[in-house]
Coordinates of C-alpha atoms in Angstrom, one line a residue:
Chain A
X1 CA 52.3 -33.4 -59.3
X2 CA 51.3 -36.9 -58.2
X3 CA 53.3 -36.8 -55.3
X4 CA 51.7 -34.6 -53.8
X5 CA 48.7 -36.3 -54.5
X6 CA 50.2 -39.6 -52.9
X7 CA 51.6 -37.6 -50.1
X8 CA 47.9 -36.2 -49.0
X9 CA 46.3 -39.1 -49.7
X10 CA 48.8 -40.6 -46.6
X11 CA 48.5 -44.1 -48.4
X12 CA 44.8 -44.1 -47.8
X13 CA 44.6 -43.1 -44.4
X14 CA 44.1 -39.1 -45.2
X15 CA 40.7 -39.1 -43.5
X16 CA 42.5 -39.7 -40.4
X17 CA 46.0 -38.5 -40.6
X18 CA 44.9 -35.0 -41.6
X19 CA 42.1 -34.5 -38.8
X20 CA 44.3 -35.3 -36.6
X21 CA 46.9 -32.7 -37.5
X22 CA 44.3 -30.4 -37.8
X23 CA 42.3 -30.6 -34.7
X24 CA 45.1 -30.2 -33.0
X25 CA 46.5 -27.6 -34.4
X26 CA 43.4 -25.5 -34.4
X27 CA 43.4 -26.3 -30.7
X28 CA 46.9 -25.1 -30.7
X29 CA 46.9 -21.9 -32.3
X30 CA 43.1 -21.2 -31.3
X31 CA 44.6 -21.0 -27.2
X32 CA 47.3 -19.3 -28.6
X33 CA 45.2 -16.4 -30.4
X34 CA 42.8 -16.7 -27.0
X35 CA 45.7 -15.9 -24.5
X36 CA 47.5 -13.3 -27.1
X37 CA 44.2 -11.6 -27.5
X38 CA 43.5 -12.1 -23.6
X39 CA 46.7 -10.1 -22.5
X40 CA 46.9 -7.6 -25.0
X41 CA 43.3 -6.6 -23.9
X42 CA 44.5 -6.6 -20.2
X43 CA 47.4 -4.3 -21.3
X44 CA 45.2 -2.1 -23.1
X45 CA 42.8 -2.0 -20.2
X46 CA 45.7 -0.9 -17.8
X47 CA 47.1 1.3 -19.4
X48 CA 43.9 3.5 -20.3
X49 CA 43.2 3.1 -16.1
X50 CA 47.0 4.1 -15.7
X51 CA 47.0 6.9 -17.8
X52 CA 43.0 8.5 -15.8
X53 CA 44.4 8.0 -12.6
X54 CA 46.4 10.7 -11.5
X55 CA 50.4 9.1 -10.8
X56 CA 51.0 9.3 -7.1
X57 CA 54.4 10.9 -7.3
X58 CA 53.6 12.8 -10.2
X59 CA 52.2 17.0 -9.4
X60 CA 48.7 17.0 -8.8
X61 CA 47.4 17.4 -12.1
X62 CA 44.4 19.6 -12.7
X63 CA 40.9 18.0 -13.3
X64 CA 41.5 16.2 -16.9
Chain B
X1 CA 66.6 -19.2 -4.4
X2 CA 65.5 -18.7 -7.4
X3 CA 61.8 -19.2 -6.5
X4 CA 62.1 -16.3 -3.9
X5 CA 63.7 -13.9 -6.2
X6 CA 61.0 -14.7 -9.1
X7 CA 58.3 -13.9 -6.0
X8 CA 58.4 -10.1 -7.2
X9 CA 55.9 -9.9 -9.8
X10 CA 57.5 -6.8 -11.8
X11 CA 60.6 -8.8 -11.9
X12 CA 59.1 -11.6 -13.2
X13 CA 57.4 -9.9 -15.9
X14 CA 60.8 -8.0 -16.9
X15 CA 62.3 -11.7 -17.3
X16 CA 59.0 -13.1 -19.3
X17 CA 59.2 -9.8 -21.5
X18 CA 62.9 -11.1 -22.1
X19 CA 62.1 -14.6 -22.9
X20 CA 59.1 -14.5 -24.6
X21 CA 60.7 -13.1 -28.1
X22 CA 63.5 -15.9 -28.1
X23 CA 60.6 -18.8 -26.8
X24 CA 57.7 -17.9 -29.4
X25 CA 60.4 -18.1 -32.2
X26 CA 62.1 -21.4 -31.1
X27 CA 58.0 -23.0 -30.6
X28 CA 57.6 -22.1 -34.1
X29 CA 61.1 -23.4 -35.5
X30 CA 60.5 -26.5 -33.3
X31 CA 56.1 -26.9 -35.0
X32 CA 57.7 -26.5 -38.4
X33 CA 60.7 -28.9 -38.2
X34 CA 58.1 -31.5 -36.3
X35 CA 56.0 -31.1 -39.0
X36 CA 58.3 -31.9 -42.0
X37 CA 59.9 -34.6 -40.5
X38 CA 56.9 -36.5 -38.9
X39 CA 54.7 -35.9 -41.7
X40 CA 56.8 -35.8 -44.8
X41 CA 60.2 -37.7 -43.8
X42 CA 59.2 -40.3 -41.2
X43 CA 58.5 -43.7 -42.5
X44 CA 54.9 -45.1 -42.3
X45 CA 54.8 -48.5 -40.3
X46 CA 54.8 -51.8 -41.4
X47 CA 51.7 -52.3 -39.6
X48 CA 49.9 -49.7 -39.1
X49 CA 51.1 -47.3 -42.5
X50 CA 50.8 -43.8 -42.4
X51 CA 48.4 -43.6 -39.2
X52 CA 51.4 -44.2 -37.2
X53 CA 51.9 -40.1 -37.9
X54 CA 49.3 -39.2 -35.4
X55 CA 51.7 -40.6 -33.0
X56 CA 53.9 -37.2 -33.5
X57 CA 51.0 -35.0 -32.4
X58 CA 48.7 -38.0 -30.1
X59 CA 52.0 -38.8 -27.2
X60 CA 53.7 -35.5 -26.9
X61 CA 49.8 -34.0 -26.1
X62 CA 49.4 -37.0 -24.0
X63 CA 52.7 -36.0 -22.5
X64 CA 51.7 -32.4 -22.2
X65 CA 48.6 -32.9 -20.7
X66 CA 49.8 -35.3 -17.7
X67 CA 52.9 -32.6 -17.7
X68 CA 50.1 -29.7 -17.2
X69 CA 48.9 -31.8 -14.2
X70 CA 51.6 -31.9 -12.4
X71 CA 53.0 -28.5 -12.9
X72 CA 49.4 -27.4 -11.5
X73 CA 49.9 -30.0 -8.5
X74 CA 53.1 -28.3 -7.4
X75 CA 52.7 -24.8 -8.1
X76 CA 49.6 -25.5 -5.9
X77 CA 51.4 -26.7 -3.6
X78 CA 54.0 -24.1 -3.5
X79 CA 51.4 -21.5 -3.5
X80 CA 49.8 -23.1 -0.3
X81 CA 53.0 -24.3 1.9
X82 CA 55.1 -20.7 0.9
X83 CA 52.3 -18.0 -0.2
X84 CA 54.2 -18.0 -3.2
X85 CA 52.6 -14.8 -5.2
X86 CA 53.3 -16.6 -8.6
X87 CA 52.5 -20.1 -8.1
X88 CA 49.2 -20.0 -7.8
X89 CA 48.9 -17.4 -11.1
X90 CA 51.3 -20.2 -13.0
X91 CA 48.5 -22.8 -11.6
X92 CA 46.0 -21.0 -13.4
X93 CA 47.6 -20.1 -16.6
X94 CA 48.5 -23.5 -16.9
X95 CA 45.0 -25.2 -16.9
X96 CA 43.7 -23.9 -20.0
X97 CA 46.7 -25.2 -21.4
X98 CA 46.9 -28.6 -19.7
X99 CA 43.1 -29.1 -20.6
X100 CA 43.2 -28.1 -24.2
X101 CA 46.2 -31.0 -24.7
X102 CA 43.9 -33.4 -22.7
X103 CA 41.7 -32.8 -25.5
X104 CA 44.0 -33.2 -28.3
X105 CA 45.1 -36.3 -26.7
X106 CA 41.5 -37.5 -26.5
X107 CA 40.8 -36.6 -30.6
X108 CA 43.7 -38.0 -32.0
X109 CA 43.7 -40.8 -29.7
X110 CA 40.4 -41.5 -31.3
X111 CA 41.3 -40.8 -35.0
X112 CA 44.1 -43.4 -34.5
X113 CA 41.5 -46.1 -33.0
X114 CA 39.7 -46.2 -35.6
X115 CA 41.2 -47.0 -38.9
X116 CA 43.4 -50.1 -35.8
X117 CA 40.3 -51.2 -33.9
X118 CA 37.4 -49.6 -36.3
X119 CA 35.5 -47.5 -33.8
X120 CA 35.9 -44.1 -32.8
X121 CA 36.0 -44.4 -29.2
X122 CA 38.0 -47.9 -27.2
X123 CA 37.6 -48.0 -23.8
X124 CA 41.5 -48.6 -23.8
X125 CA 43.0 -48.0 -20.6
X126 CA 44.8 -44.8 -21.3
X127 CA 42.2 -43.2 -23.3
X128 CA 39.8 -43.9 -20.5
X129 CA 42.3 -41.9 -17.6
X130 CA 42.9 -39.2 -20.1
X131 CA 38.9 -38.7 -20.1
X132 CA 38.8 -39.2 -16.5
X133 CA 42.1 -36.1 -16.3
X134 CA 39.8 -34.2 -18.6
X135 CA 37.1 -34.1 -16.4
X136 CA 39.7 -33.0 -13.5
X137 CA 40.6 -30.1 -15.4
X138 CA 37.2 -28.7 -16.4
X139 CA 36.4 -29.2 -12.7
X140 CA 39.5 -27.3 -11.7
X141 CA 38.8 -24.4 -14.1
X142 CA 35.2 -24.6 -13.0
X143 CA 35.9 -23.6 -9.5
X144 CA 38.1 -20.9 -10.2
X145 CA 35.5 -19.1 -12.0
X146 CA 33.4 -19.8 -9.3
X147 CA 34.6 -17.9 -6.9
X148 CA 34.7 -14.5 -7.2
X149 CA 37.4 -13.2 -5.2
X150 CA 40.4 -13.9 -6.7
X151 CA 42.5 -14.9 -3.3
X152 CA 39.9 -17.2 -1.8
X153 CA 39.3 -19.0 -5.7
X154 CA 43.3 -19.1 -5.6
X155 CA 43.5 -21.4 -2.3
X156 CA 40.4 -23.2 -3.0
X157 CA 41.5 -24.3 -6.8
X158 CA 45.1 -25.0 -4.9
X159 CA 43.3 -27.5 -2.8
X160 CA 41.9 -29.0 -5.3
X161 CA 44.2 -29.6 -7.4
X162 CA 46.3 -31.3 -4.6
X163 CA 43.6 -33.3 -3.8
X164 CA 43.4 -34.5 -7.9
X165 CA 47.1 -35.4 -7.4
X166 CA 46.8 -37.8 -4.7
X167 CA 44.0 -39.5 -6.6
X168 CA 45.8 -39.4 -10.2
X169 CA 47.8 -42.4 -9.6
X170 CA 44.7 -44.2 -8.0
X171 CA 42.2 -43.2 -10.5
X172 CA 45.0 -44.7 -13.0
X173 CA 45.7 -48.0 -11.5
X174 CA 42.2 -48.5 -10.8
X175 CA 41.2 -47.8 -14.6
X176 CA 44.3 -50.2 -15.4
X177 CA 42.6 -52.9 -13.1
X178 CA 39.4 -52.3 -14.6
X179 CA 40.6 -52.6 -18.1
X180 CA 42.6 -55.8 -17.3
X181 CA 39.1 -57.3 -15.5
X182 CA 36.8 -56.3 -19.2
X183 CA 39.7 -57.0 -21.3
X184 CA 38.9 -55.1 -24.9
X185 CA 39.8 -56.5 -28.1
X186 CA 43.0 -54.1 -28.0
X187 CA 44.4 -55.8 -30.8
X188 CA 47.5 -53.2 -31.7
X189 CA 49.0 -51.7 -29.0
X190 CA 49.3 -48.1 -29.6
X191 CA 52.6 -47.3 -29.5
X192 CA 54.0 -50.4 -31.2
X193 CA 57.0 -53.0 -29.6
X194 CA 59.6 -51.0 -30.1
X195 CA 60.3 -47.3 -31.4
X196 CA 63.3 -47.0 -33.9
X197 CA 65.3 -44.1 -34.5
X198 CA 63.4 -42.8 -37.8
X199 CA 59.8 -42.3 -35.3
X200 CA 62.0 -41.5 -32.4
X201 CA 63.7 -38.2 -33.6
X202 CA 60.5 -36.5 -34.8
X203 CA 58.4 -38.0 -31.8
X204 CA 61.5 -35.7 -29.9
X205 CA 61.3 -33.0 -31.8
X206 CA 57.3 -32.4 -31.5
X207 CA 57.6 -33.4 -28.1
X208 CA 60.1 -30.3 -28.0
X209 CA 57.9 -28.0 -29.9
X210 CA 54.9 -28.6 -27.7
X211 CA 56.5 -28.0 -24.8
X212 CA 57.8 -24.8 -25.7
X213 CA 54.8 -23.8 -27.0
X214 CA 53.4 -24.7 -22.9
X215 CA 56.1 -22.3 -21.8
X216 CA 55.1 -19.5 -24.3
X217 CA 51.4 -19.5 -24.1
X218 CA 52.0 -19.9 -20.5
X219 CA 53.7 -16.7 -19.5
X220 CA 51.2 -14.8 -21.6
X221 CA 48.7 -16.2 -19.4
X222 CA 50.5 -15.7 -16.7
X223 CA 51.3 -11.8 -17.6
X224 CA 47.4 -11.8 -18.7
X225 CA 46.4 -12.6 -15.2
X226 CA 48.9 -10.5 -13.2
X227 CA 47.7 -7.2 -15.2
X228 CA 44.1 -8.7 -14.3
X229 CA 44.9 -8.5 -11.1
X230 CA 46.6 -5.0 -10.4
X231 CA 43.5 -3.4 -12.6
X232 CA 40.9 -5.3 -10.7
X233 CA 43.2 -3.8 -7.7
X234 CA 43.6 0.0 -9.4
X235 CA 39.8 0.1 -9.9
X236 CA 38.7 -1.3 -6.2
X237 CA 41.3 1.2 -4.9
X238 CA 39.4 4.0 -7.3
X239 CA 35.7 3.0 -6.2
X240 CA 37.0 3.0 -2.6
X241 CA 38.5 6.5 -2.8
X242 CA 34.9 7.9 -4.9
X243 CA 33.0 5.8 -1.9
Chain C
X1 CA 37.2 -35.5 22.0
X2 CA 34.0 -34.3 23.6
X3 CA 33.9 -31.8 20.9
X4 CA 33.8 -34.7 18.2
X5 CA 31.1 -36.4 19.7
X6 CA 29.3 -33.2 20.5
X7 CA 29.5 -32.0 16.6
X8 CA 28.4 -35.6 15.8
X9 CA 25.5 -35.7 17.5
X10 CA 24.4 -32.5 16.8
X11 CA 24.5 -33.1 13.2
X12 CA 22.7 -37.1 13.4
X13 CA 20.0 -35.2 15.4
X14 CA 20.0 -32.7 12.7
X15 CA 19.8 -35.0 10.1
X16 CA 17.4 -37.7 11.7
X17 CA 15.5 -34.9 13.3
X18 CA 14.5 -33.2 10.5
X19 CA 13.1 -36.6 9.3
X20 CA 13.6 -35.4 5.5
X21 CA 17.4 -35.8 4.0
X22 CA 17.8 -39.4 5.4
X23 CA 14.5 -40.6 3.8
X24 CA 15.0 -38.6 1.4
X25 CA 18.4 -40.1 0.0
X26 CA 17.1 -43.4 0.2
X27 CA 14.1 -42.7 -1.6
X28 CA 16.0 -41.0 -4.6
X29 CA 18.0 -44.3 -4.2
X30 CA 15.3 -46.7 -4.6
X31 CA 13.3 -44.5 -7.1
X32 CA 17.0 -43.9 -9.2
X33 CA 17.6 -47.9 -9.2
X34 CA 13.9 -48.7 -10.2
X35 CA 13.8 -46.6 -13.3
X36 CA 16.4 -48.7 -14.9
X37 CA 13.7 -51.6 -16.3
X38 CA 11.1 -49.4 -16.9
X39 CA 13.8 -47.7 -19.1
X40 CA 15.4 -51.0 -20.2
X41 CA 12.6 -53.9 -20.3
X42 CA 12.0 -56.1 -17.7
X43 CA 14.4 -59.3 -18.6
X44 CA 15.9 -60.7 -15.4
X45 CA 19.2 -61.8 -16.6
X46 CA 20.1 -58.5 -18.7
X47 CA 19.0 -56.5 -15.7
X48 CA 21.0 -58.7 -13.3
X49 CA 24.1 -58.4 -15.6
X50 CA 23.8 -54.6 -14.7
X51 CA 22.2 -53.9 -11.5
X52 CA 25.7 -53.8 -9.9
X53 CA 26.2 -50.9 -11.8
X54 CA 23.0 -49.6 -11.4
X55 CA 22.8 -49.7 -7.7
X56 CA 26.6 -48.2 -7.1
X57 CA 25.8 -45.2 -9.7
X58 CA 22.9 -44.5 -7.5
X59 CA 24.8 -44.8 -4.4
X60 CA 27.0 -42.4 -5.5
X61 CA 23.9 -39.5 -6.6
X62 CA 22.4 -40.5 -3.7
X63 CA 25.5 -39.3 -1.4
X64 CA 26.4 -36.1 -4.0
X65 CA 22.8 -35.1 -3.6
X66 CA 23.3 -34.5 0.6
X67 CA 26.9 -33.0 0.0
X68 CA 26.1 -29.3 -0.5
X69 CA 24.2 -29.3 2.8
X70 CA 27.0 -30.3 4.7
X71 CA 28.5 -27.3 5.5
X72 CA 26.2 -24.9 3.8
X73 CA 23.7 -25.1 6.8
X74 CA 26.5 -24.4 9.3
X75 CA 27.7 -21.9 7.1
X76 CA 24.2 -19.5 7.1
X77 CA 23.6 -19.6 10.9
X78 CA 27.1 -18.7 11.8
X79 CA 27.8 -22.0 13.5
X80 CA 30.8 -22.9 11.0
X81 CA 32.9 -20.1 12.7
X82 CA 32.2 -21.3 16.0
X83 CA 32.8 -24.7 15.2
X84 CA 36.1 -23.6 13.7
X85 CA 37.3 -21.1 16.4
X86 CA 36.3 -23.8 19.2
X87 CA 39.1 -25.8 20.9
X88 CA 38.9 -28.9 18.4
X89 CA 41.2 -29.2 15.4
X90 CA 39.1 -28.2 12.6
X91 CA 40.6 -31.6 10.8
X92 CA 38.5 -33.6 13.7
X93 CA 35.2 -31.4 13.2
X94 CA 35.4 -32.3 9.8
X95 CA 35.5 -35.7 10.6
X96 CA 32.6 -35.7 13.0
X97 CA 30.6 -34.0 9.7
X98 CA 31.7 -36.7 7.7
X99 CA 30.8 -39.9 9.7
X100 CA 27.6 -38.0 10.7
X101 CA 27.1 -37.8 6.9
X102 CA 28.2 -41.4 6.4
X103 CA 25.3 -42.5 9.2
X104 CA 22.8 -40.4 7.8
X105 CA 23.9 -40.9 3.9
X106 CA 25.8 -44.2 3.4
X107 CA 24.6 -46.7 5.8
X108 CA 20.9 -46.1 5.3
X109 CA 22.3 -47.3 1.4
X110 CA 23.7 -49.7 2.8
X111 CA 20.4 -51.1 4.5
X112 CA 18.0 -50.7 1.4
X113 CA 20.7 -52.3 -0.9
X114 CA 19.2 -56.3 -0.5
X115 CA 15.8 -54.3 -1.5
X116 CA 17.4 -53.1 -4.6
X117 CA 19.1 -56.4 -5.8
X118 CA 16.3 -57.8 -5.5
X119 CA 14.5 -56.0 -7.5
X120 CA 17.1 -55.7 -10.3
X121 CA 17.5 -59.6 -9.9
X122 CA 21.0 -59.9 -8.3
X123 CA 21.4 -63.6 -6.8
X124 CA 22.6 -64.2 -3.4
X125 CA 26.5 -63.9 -3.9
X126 CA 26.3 -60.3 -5.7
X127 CA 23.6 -59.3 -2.9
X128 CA 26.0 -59.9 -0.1
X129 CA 29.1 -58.3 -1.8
X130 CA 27.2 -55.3 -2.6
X131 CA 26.3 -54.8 0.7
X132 CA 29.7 -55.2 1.8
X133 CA 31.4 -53.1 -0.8
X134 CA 28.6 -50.1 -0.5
X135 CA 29.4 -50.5 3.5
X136 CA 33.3 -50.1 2.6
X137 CA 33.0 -47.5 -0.4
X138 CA 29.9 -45.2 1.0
X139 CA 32.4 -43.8 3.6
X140 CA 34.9 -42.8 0.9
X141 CA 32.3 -41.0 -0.7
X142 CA 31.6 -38.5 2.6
X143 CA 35.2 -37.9 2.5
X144 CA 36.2 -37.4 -0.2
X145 CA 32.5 -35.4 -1.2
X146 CA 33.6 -33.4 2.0
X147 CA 36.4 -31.8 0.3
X148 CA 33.7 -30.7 -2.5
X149 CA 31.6 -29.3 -0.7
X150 CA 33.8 -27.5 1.6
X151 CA 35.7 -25.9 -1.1
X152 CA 32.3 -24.7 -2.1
X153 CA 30.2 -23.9 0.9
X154 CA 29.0 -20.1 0.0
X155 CA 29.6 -20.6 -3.2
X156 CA 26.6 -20.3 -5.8
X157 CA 24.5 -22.8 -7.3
X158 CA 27.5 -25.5 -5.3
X159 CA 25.1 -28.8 -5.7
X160 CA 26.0 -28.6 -9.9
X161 CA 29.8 -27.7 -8.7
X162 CA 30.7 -30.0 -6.6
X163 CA 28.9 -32.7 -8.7
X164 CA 31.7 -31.7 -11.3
X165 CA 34.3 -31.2 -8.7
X166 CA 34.2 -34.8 -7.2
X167 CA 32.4 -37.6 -9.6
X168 CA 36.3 -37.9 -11.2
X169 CA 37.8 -38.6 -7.8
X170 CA 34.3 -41.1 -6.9
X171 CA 36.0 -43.1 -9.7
X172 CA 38.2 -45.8 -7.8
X173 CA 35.7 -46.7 -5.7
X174 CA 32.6 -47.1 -8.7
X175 CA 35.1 -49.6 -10.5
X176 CA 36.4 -51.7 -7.5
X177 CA 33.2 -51.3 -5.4
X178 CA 30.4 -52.5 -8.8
X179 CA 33.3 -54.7 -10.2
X180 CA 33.8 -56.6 -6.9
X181 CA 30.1 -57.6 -7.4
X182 CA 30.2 -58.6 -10.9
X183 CA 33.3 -60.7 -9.6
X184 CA 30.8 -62.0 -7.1
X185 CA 28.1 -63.0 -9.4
X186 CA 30.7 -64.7 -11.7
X187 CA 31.8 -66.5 -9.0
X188 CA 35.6 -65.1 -9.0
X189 CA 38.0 -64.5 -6.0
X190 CA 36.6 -60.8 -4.9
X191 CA 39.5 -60.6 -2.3
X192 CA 41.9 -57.9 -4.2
X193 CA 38.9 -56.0 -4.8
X194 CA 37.7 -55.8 -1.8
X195 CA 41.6 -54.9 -0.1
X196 CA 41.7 -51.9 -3.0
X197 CA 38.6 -50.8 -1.9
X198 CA 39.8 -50.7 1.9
X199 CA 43.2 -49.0 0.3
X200 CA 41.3 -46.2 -1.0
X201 CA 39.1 -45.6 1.9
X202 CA 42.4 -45.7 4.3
X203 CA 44.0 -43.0 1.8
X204 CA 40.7 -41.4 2.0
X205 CA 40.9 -40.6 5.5
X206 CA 43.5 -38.1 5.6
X207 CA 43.1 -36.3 2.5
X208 CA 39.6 -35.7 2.9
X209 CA 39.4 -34.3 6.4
X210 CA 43.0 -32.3 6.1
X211 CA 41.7 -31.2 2.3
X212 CA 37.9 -29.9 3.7
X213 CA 39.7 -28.9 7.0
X214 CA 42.1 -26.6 4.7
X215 CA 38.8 -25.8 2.4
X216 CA 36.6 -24.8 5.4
X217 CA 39.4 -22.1 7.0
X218 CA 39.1 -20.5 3.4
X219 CA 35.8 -20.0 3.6
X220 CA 35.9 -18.6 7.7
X221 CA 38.3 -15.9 6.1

């Protein structure tokens, strides 16, 4: 159990090891989620506009 | 050439539907593997102990973030000289990306200073022209948003950006001179005389892991801003037909 | 040529005529440089130790502050497309804009400048290499400020923009320009300084007036 503790304690630097790590990793992942998030929306959005618009080639469909 | 074949943007987005499986796994094999060895298996430094860790995330964002530059500088210039349809999307995506690294750089930079020089923020040289290619990226992603239409905001940001690139290498020599004319009390340098093997291989492997991840978040960005465009496209082409 | 001198002198006539954005500048110059020891105490020798500082900072508000109206003027009345579509290269239009900037913006700095260091307590030496590095840097900062604001001429609320846009790239000449008159002052060889800040204006040159040039044809589209 105590080497755990020694590891986090990252011989006495842990109030500066493990900010690091985590700012940057919530930087990471936060863009990450942002531009997941960002295209799925844009996917979403296109396909909805896709599916109103009647398809060129497709018969002329009747008023939805 | 490969650029010219990549121009068509279905294509492309066939190819980034491919890659993106095999390129979001190896980011997250490549994080985790970083992780372990910088954090767990590395040894701490005679000097500087177990700070020396926040090398394995402070360089390779350093690295990413001067990387994220330059990939904007040429896909600019690409997008300018050939009309490439791509280049100036890739331009875009990457800026976010390049920015957020810039900032990572600058945090870490800082929570490294200050257990070696005992203040959060050193006027060190490098810290300094990572504020100063901070401040070129919000400005950069300032003027895209702008400028509303998205061709003119495209050409404009291109500009820019080449612009930034010429002045990148002066803005660093003349933060070097200025540095070497109020020398600081830099009394470790950061990254230490000489690197061994043990800090080398993880340094590598986080390196590796970050840029994957710029590759991955990347062309979701890129895909992001392509379907942006056709529906911004589909719904002018609607509101021009009701008109 | 004639077209250069004709867009030149249109634009000093402009700027003079009007009577307001030259006296302007230099009074948000002085007034900028004069706030510092009401903000900082009056003691001559910590105020000298900063004036050089001081006075280039203001410089370079003083120059961003005229930058929107550069093109945005030209743009409104529909003289920007003429100018454009005339004969001339656009690159040397641009650079008629920008010395008539320079005459109207930086040297008028340049003139006040002994005012200033005297009244922030520079001696002799830092008040002659401030005037020569504001006459060698001021120019830099049209050209480089022309690629600002010509990327943003139409664009809304551009003054805030281009701020953003062009105080990074104003850095080069704010460390070699304010540290060749701390050099000065401490007595030290200013010569390298003084040759970097030349360097940057000569890079400056191109890259501002092909960079707006390439800016302003966006903006005619």
């Amino acid at each position: 159990m105590d080497d755990l503790a020694q590891f986090l304690a990252m011989g006495g630097y842990a109030a500066y090891v493990w900010p690091a790590f985590g700012t940057t990793f919530l930087v990471v992942i936060g863009l990450a989620v942002a531009s997941w998030r960002r295209l799925k929306s844009a996917e979403a959005r296109l396909a909805l506009l896709e599916h109103s618009r009647p398809a060129r080639r497709a018969r002329p469909r009747t008023a939805a | 050439m490969m650029l010219t074949r990549l121009a068509n943007p279905t294509r492309f987005m066939r190819l980034a539907d491919r890659l993106l499986p095999w390129l979001a796994a190896a980011t997250v094999l490549a994080f985790a593997a970083g992780l372990v060895w910088g954090l767990g298996f590395a040894p701490p430094d005679y000097q500087q102990g177990d700070t020396v860790r926040i090398m394995f995330v402070h360089v390779p964002a350093a690295w990413l973030a001067m990387f994220g530059y330059s990939f904007m500088a040429v896909a600019s210039f690409v997008a300018l000289v050939w009309k490439h349809p791509l280049a100036d999307v890739a331009a875009k995506a990457a800026a976010p990306l390049g920015a957020g690294f810039c900032l990572i750089a600058l945090i870490t930079g800082s929570l490294w200073g200050e257990p070696m020089w005992g203040t959060w923020w050193v006027w060190d040289a490098r810290l300094t022209s990572m504020l100063v290619l901070f401040f070129l990226y919000v400005g950069y992603i300032a003027l895209w948003s702008a400028i509303d239409e998205p061709e003119r905001a495209a050409r404009a940001a291109a500009i820019l950006a080449l612009v930034g690139a010429v002045n990148v290498p002066i803005v660093k020599f003349s933060v070097d001179w200025w540095s070497t004319l109020h020398q600081p009390a830099s009394v470790i340098r950061m990254d230490g005389p000489t690197i061994d093997a043990s800090i080398l291989w993880p340094l590598a492997i986080n390196a590796l892991a970050f840029q994957l991840y710029f590759v991955t978040v990347l062309l979701w960005r890129m895909k992001a801003e392509l379907i942006g465009r056709r529906i911004r496209a589909l719904t002018l082409g609607i509101a021009a037909r009701e008109a | 040529m004639n077209a250069f001198l004709a867009v030149l002198r249109r634009d000093l006539r402009l700027a003079f005529a009007q009577g307001g954005s030259v006296g302007l500048v230099v009074g948000f110059f002085v007034i900028a440089a004069t706030l510092f020891p009401l903000a900082s105490g009056p003691e001559r020798a910590e105020l000298a130790r900063v004036a050089p500082a001081v006075i280039w900072i203001g410089a370079l508000l003083a120059t961003l502050l005229s930058l929107d109206r550069m093109f945005q003027a030209d743009l409104e009345d529909g003289s920007l497309d003429l100018l454009l579509a005339g004969g001339a290269p656009s690159s040397l239009v641009v650079l008629a804009k920008c010395l008539a900037h320079w005459l109207s913006t930086g040297l008028p700095l340049v003139i006040v400048s002994p005012l200033l260091s005297l009244l922030l307590g520079l001696d002799g030496a830092g008040t002659i290499m401030l005037g020569k590095t504001l006459l060698l840097g001021t120019p830099t900062l049209s050209l480089i400020g022309a690629v600002g604001a010509g990327l943003t001429v139409g664009v809304r609320r551009a003054g805030i923009l281009i701020a953003v846009l062009v105080l990074p790239l104003y850095v080069p000449v704010l460390i070699f320009g304010a540290g060749a008159v701390d050099l000065a002052m401490l007595g030290l060889d200013t010569g390298p300084s003084l040759a970097l800040l030349g360097a940057v204006l000569l890079v400056s040159l191109p890259v501002g007036t092909l960079g707006a040039a390439a800016a302003l044809r966006l903006a005619a589209l």
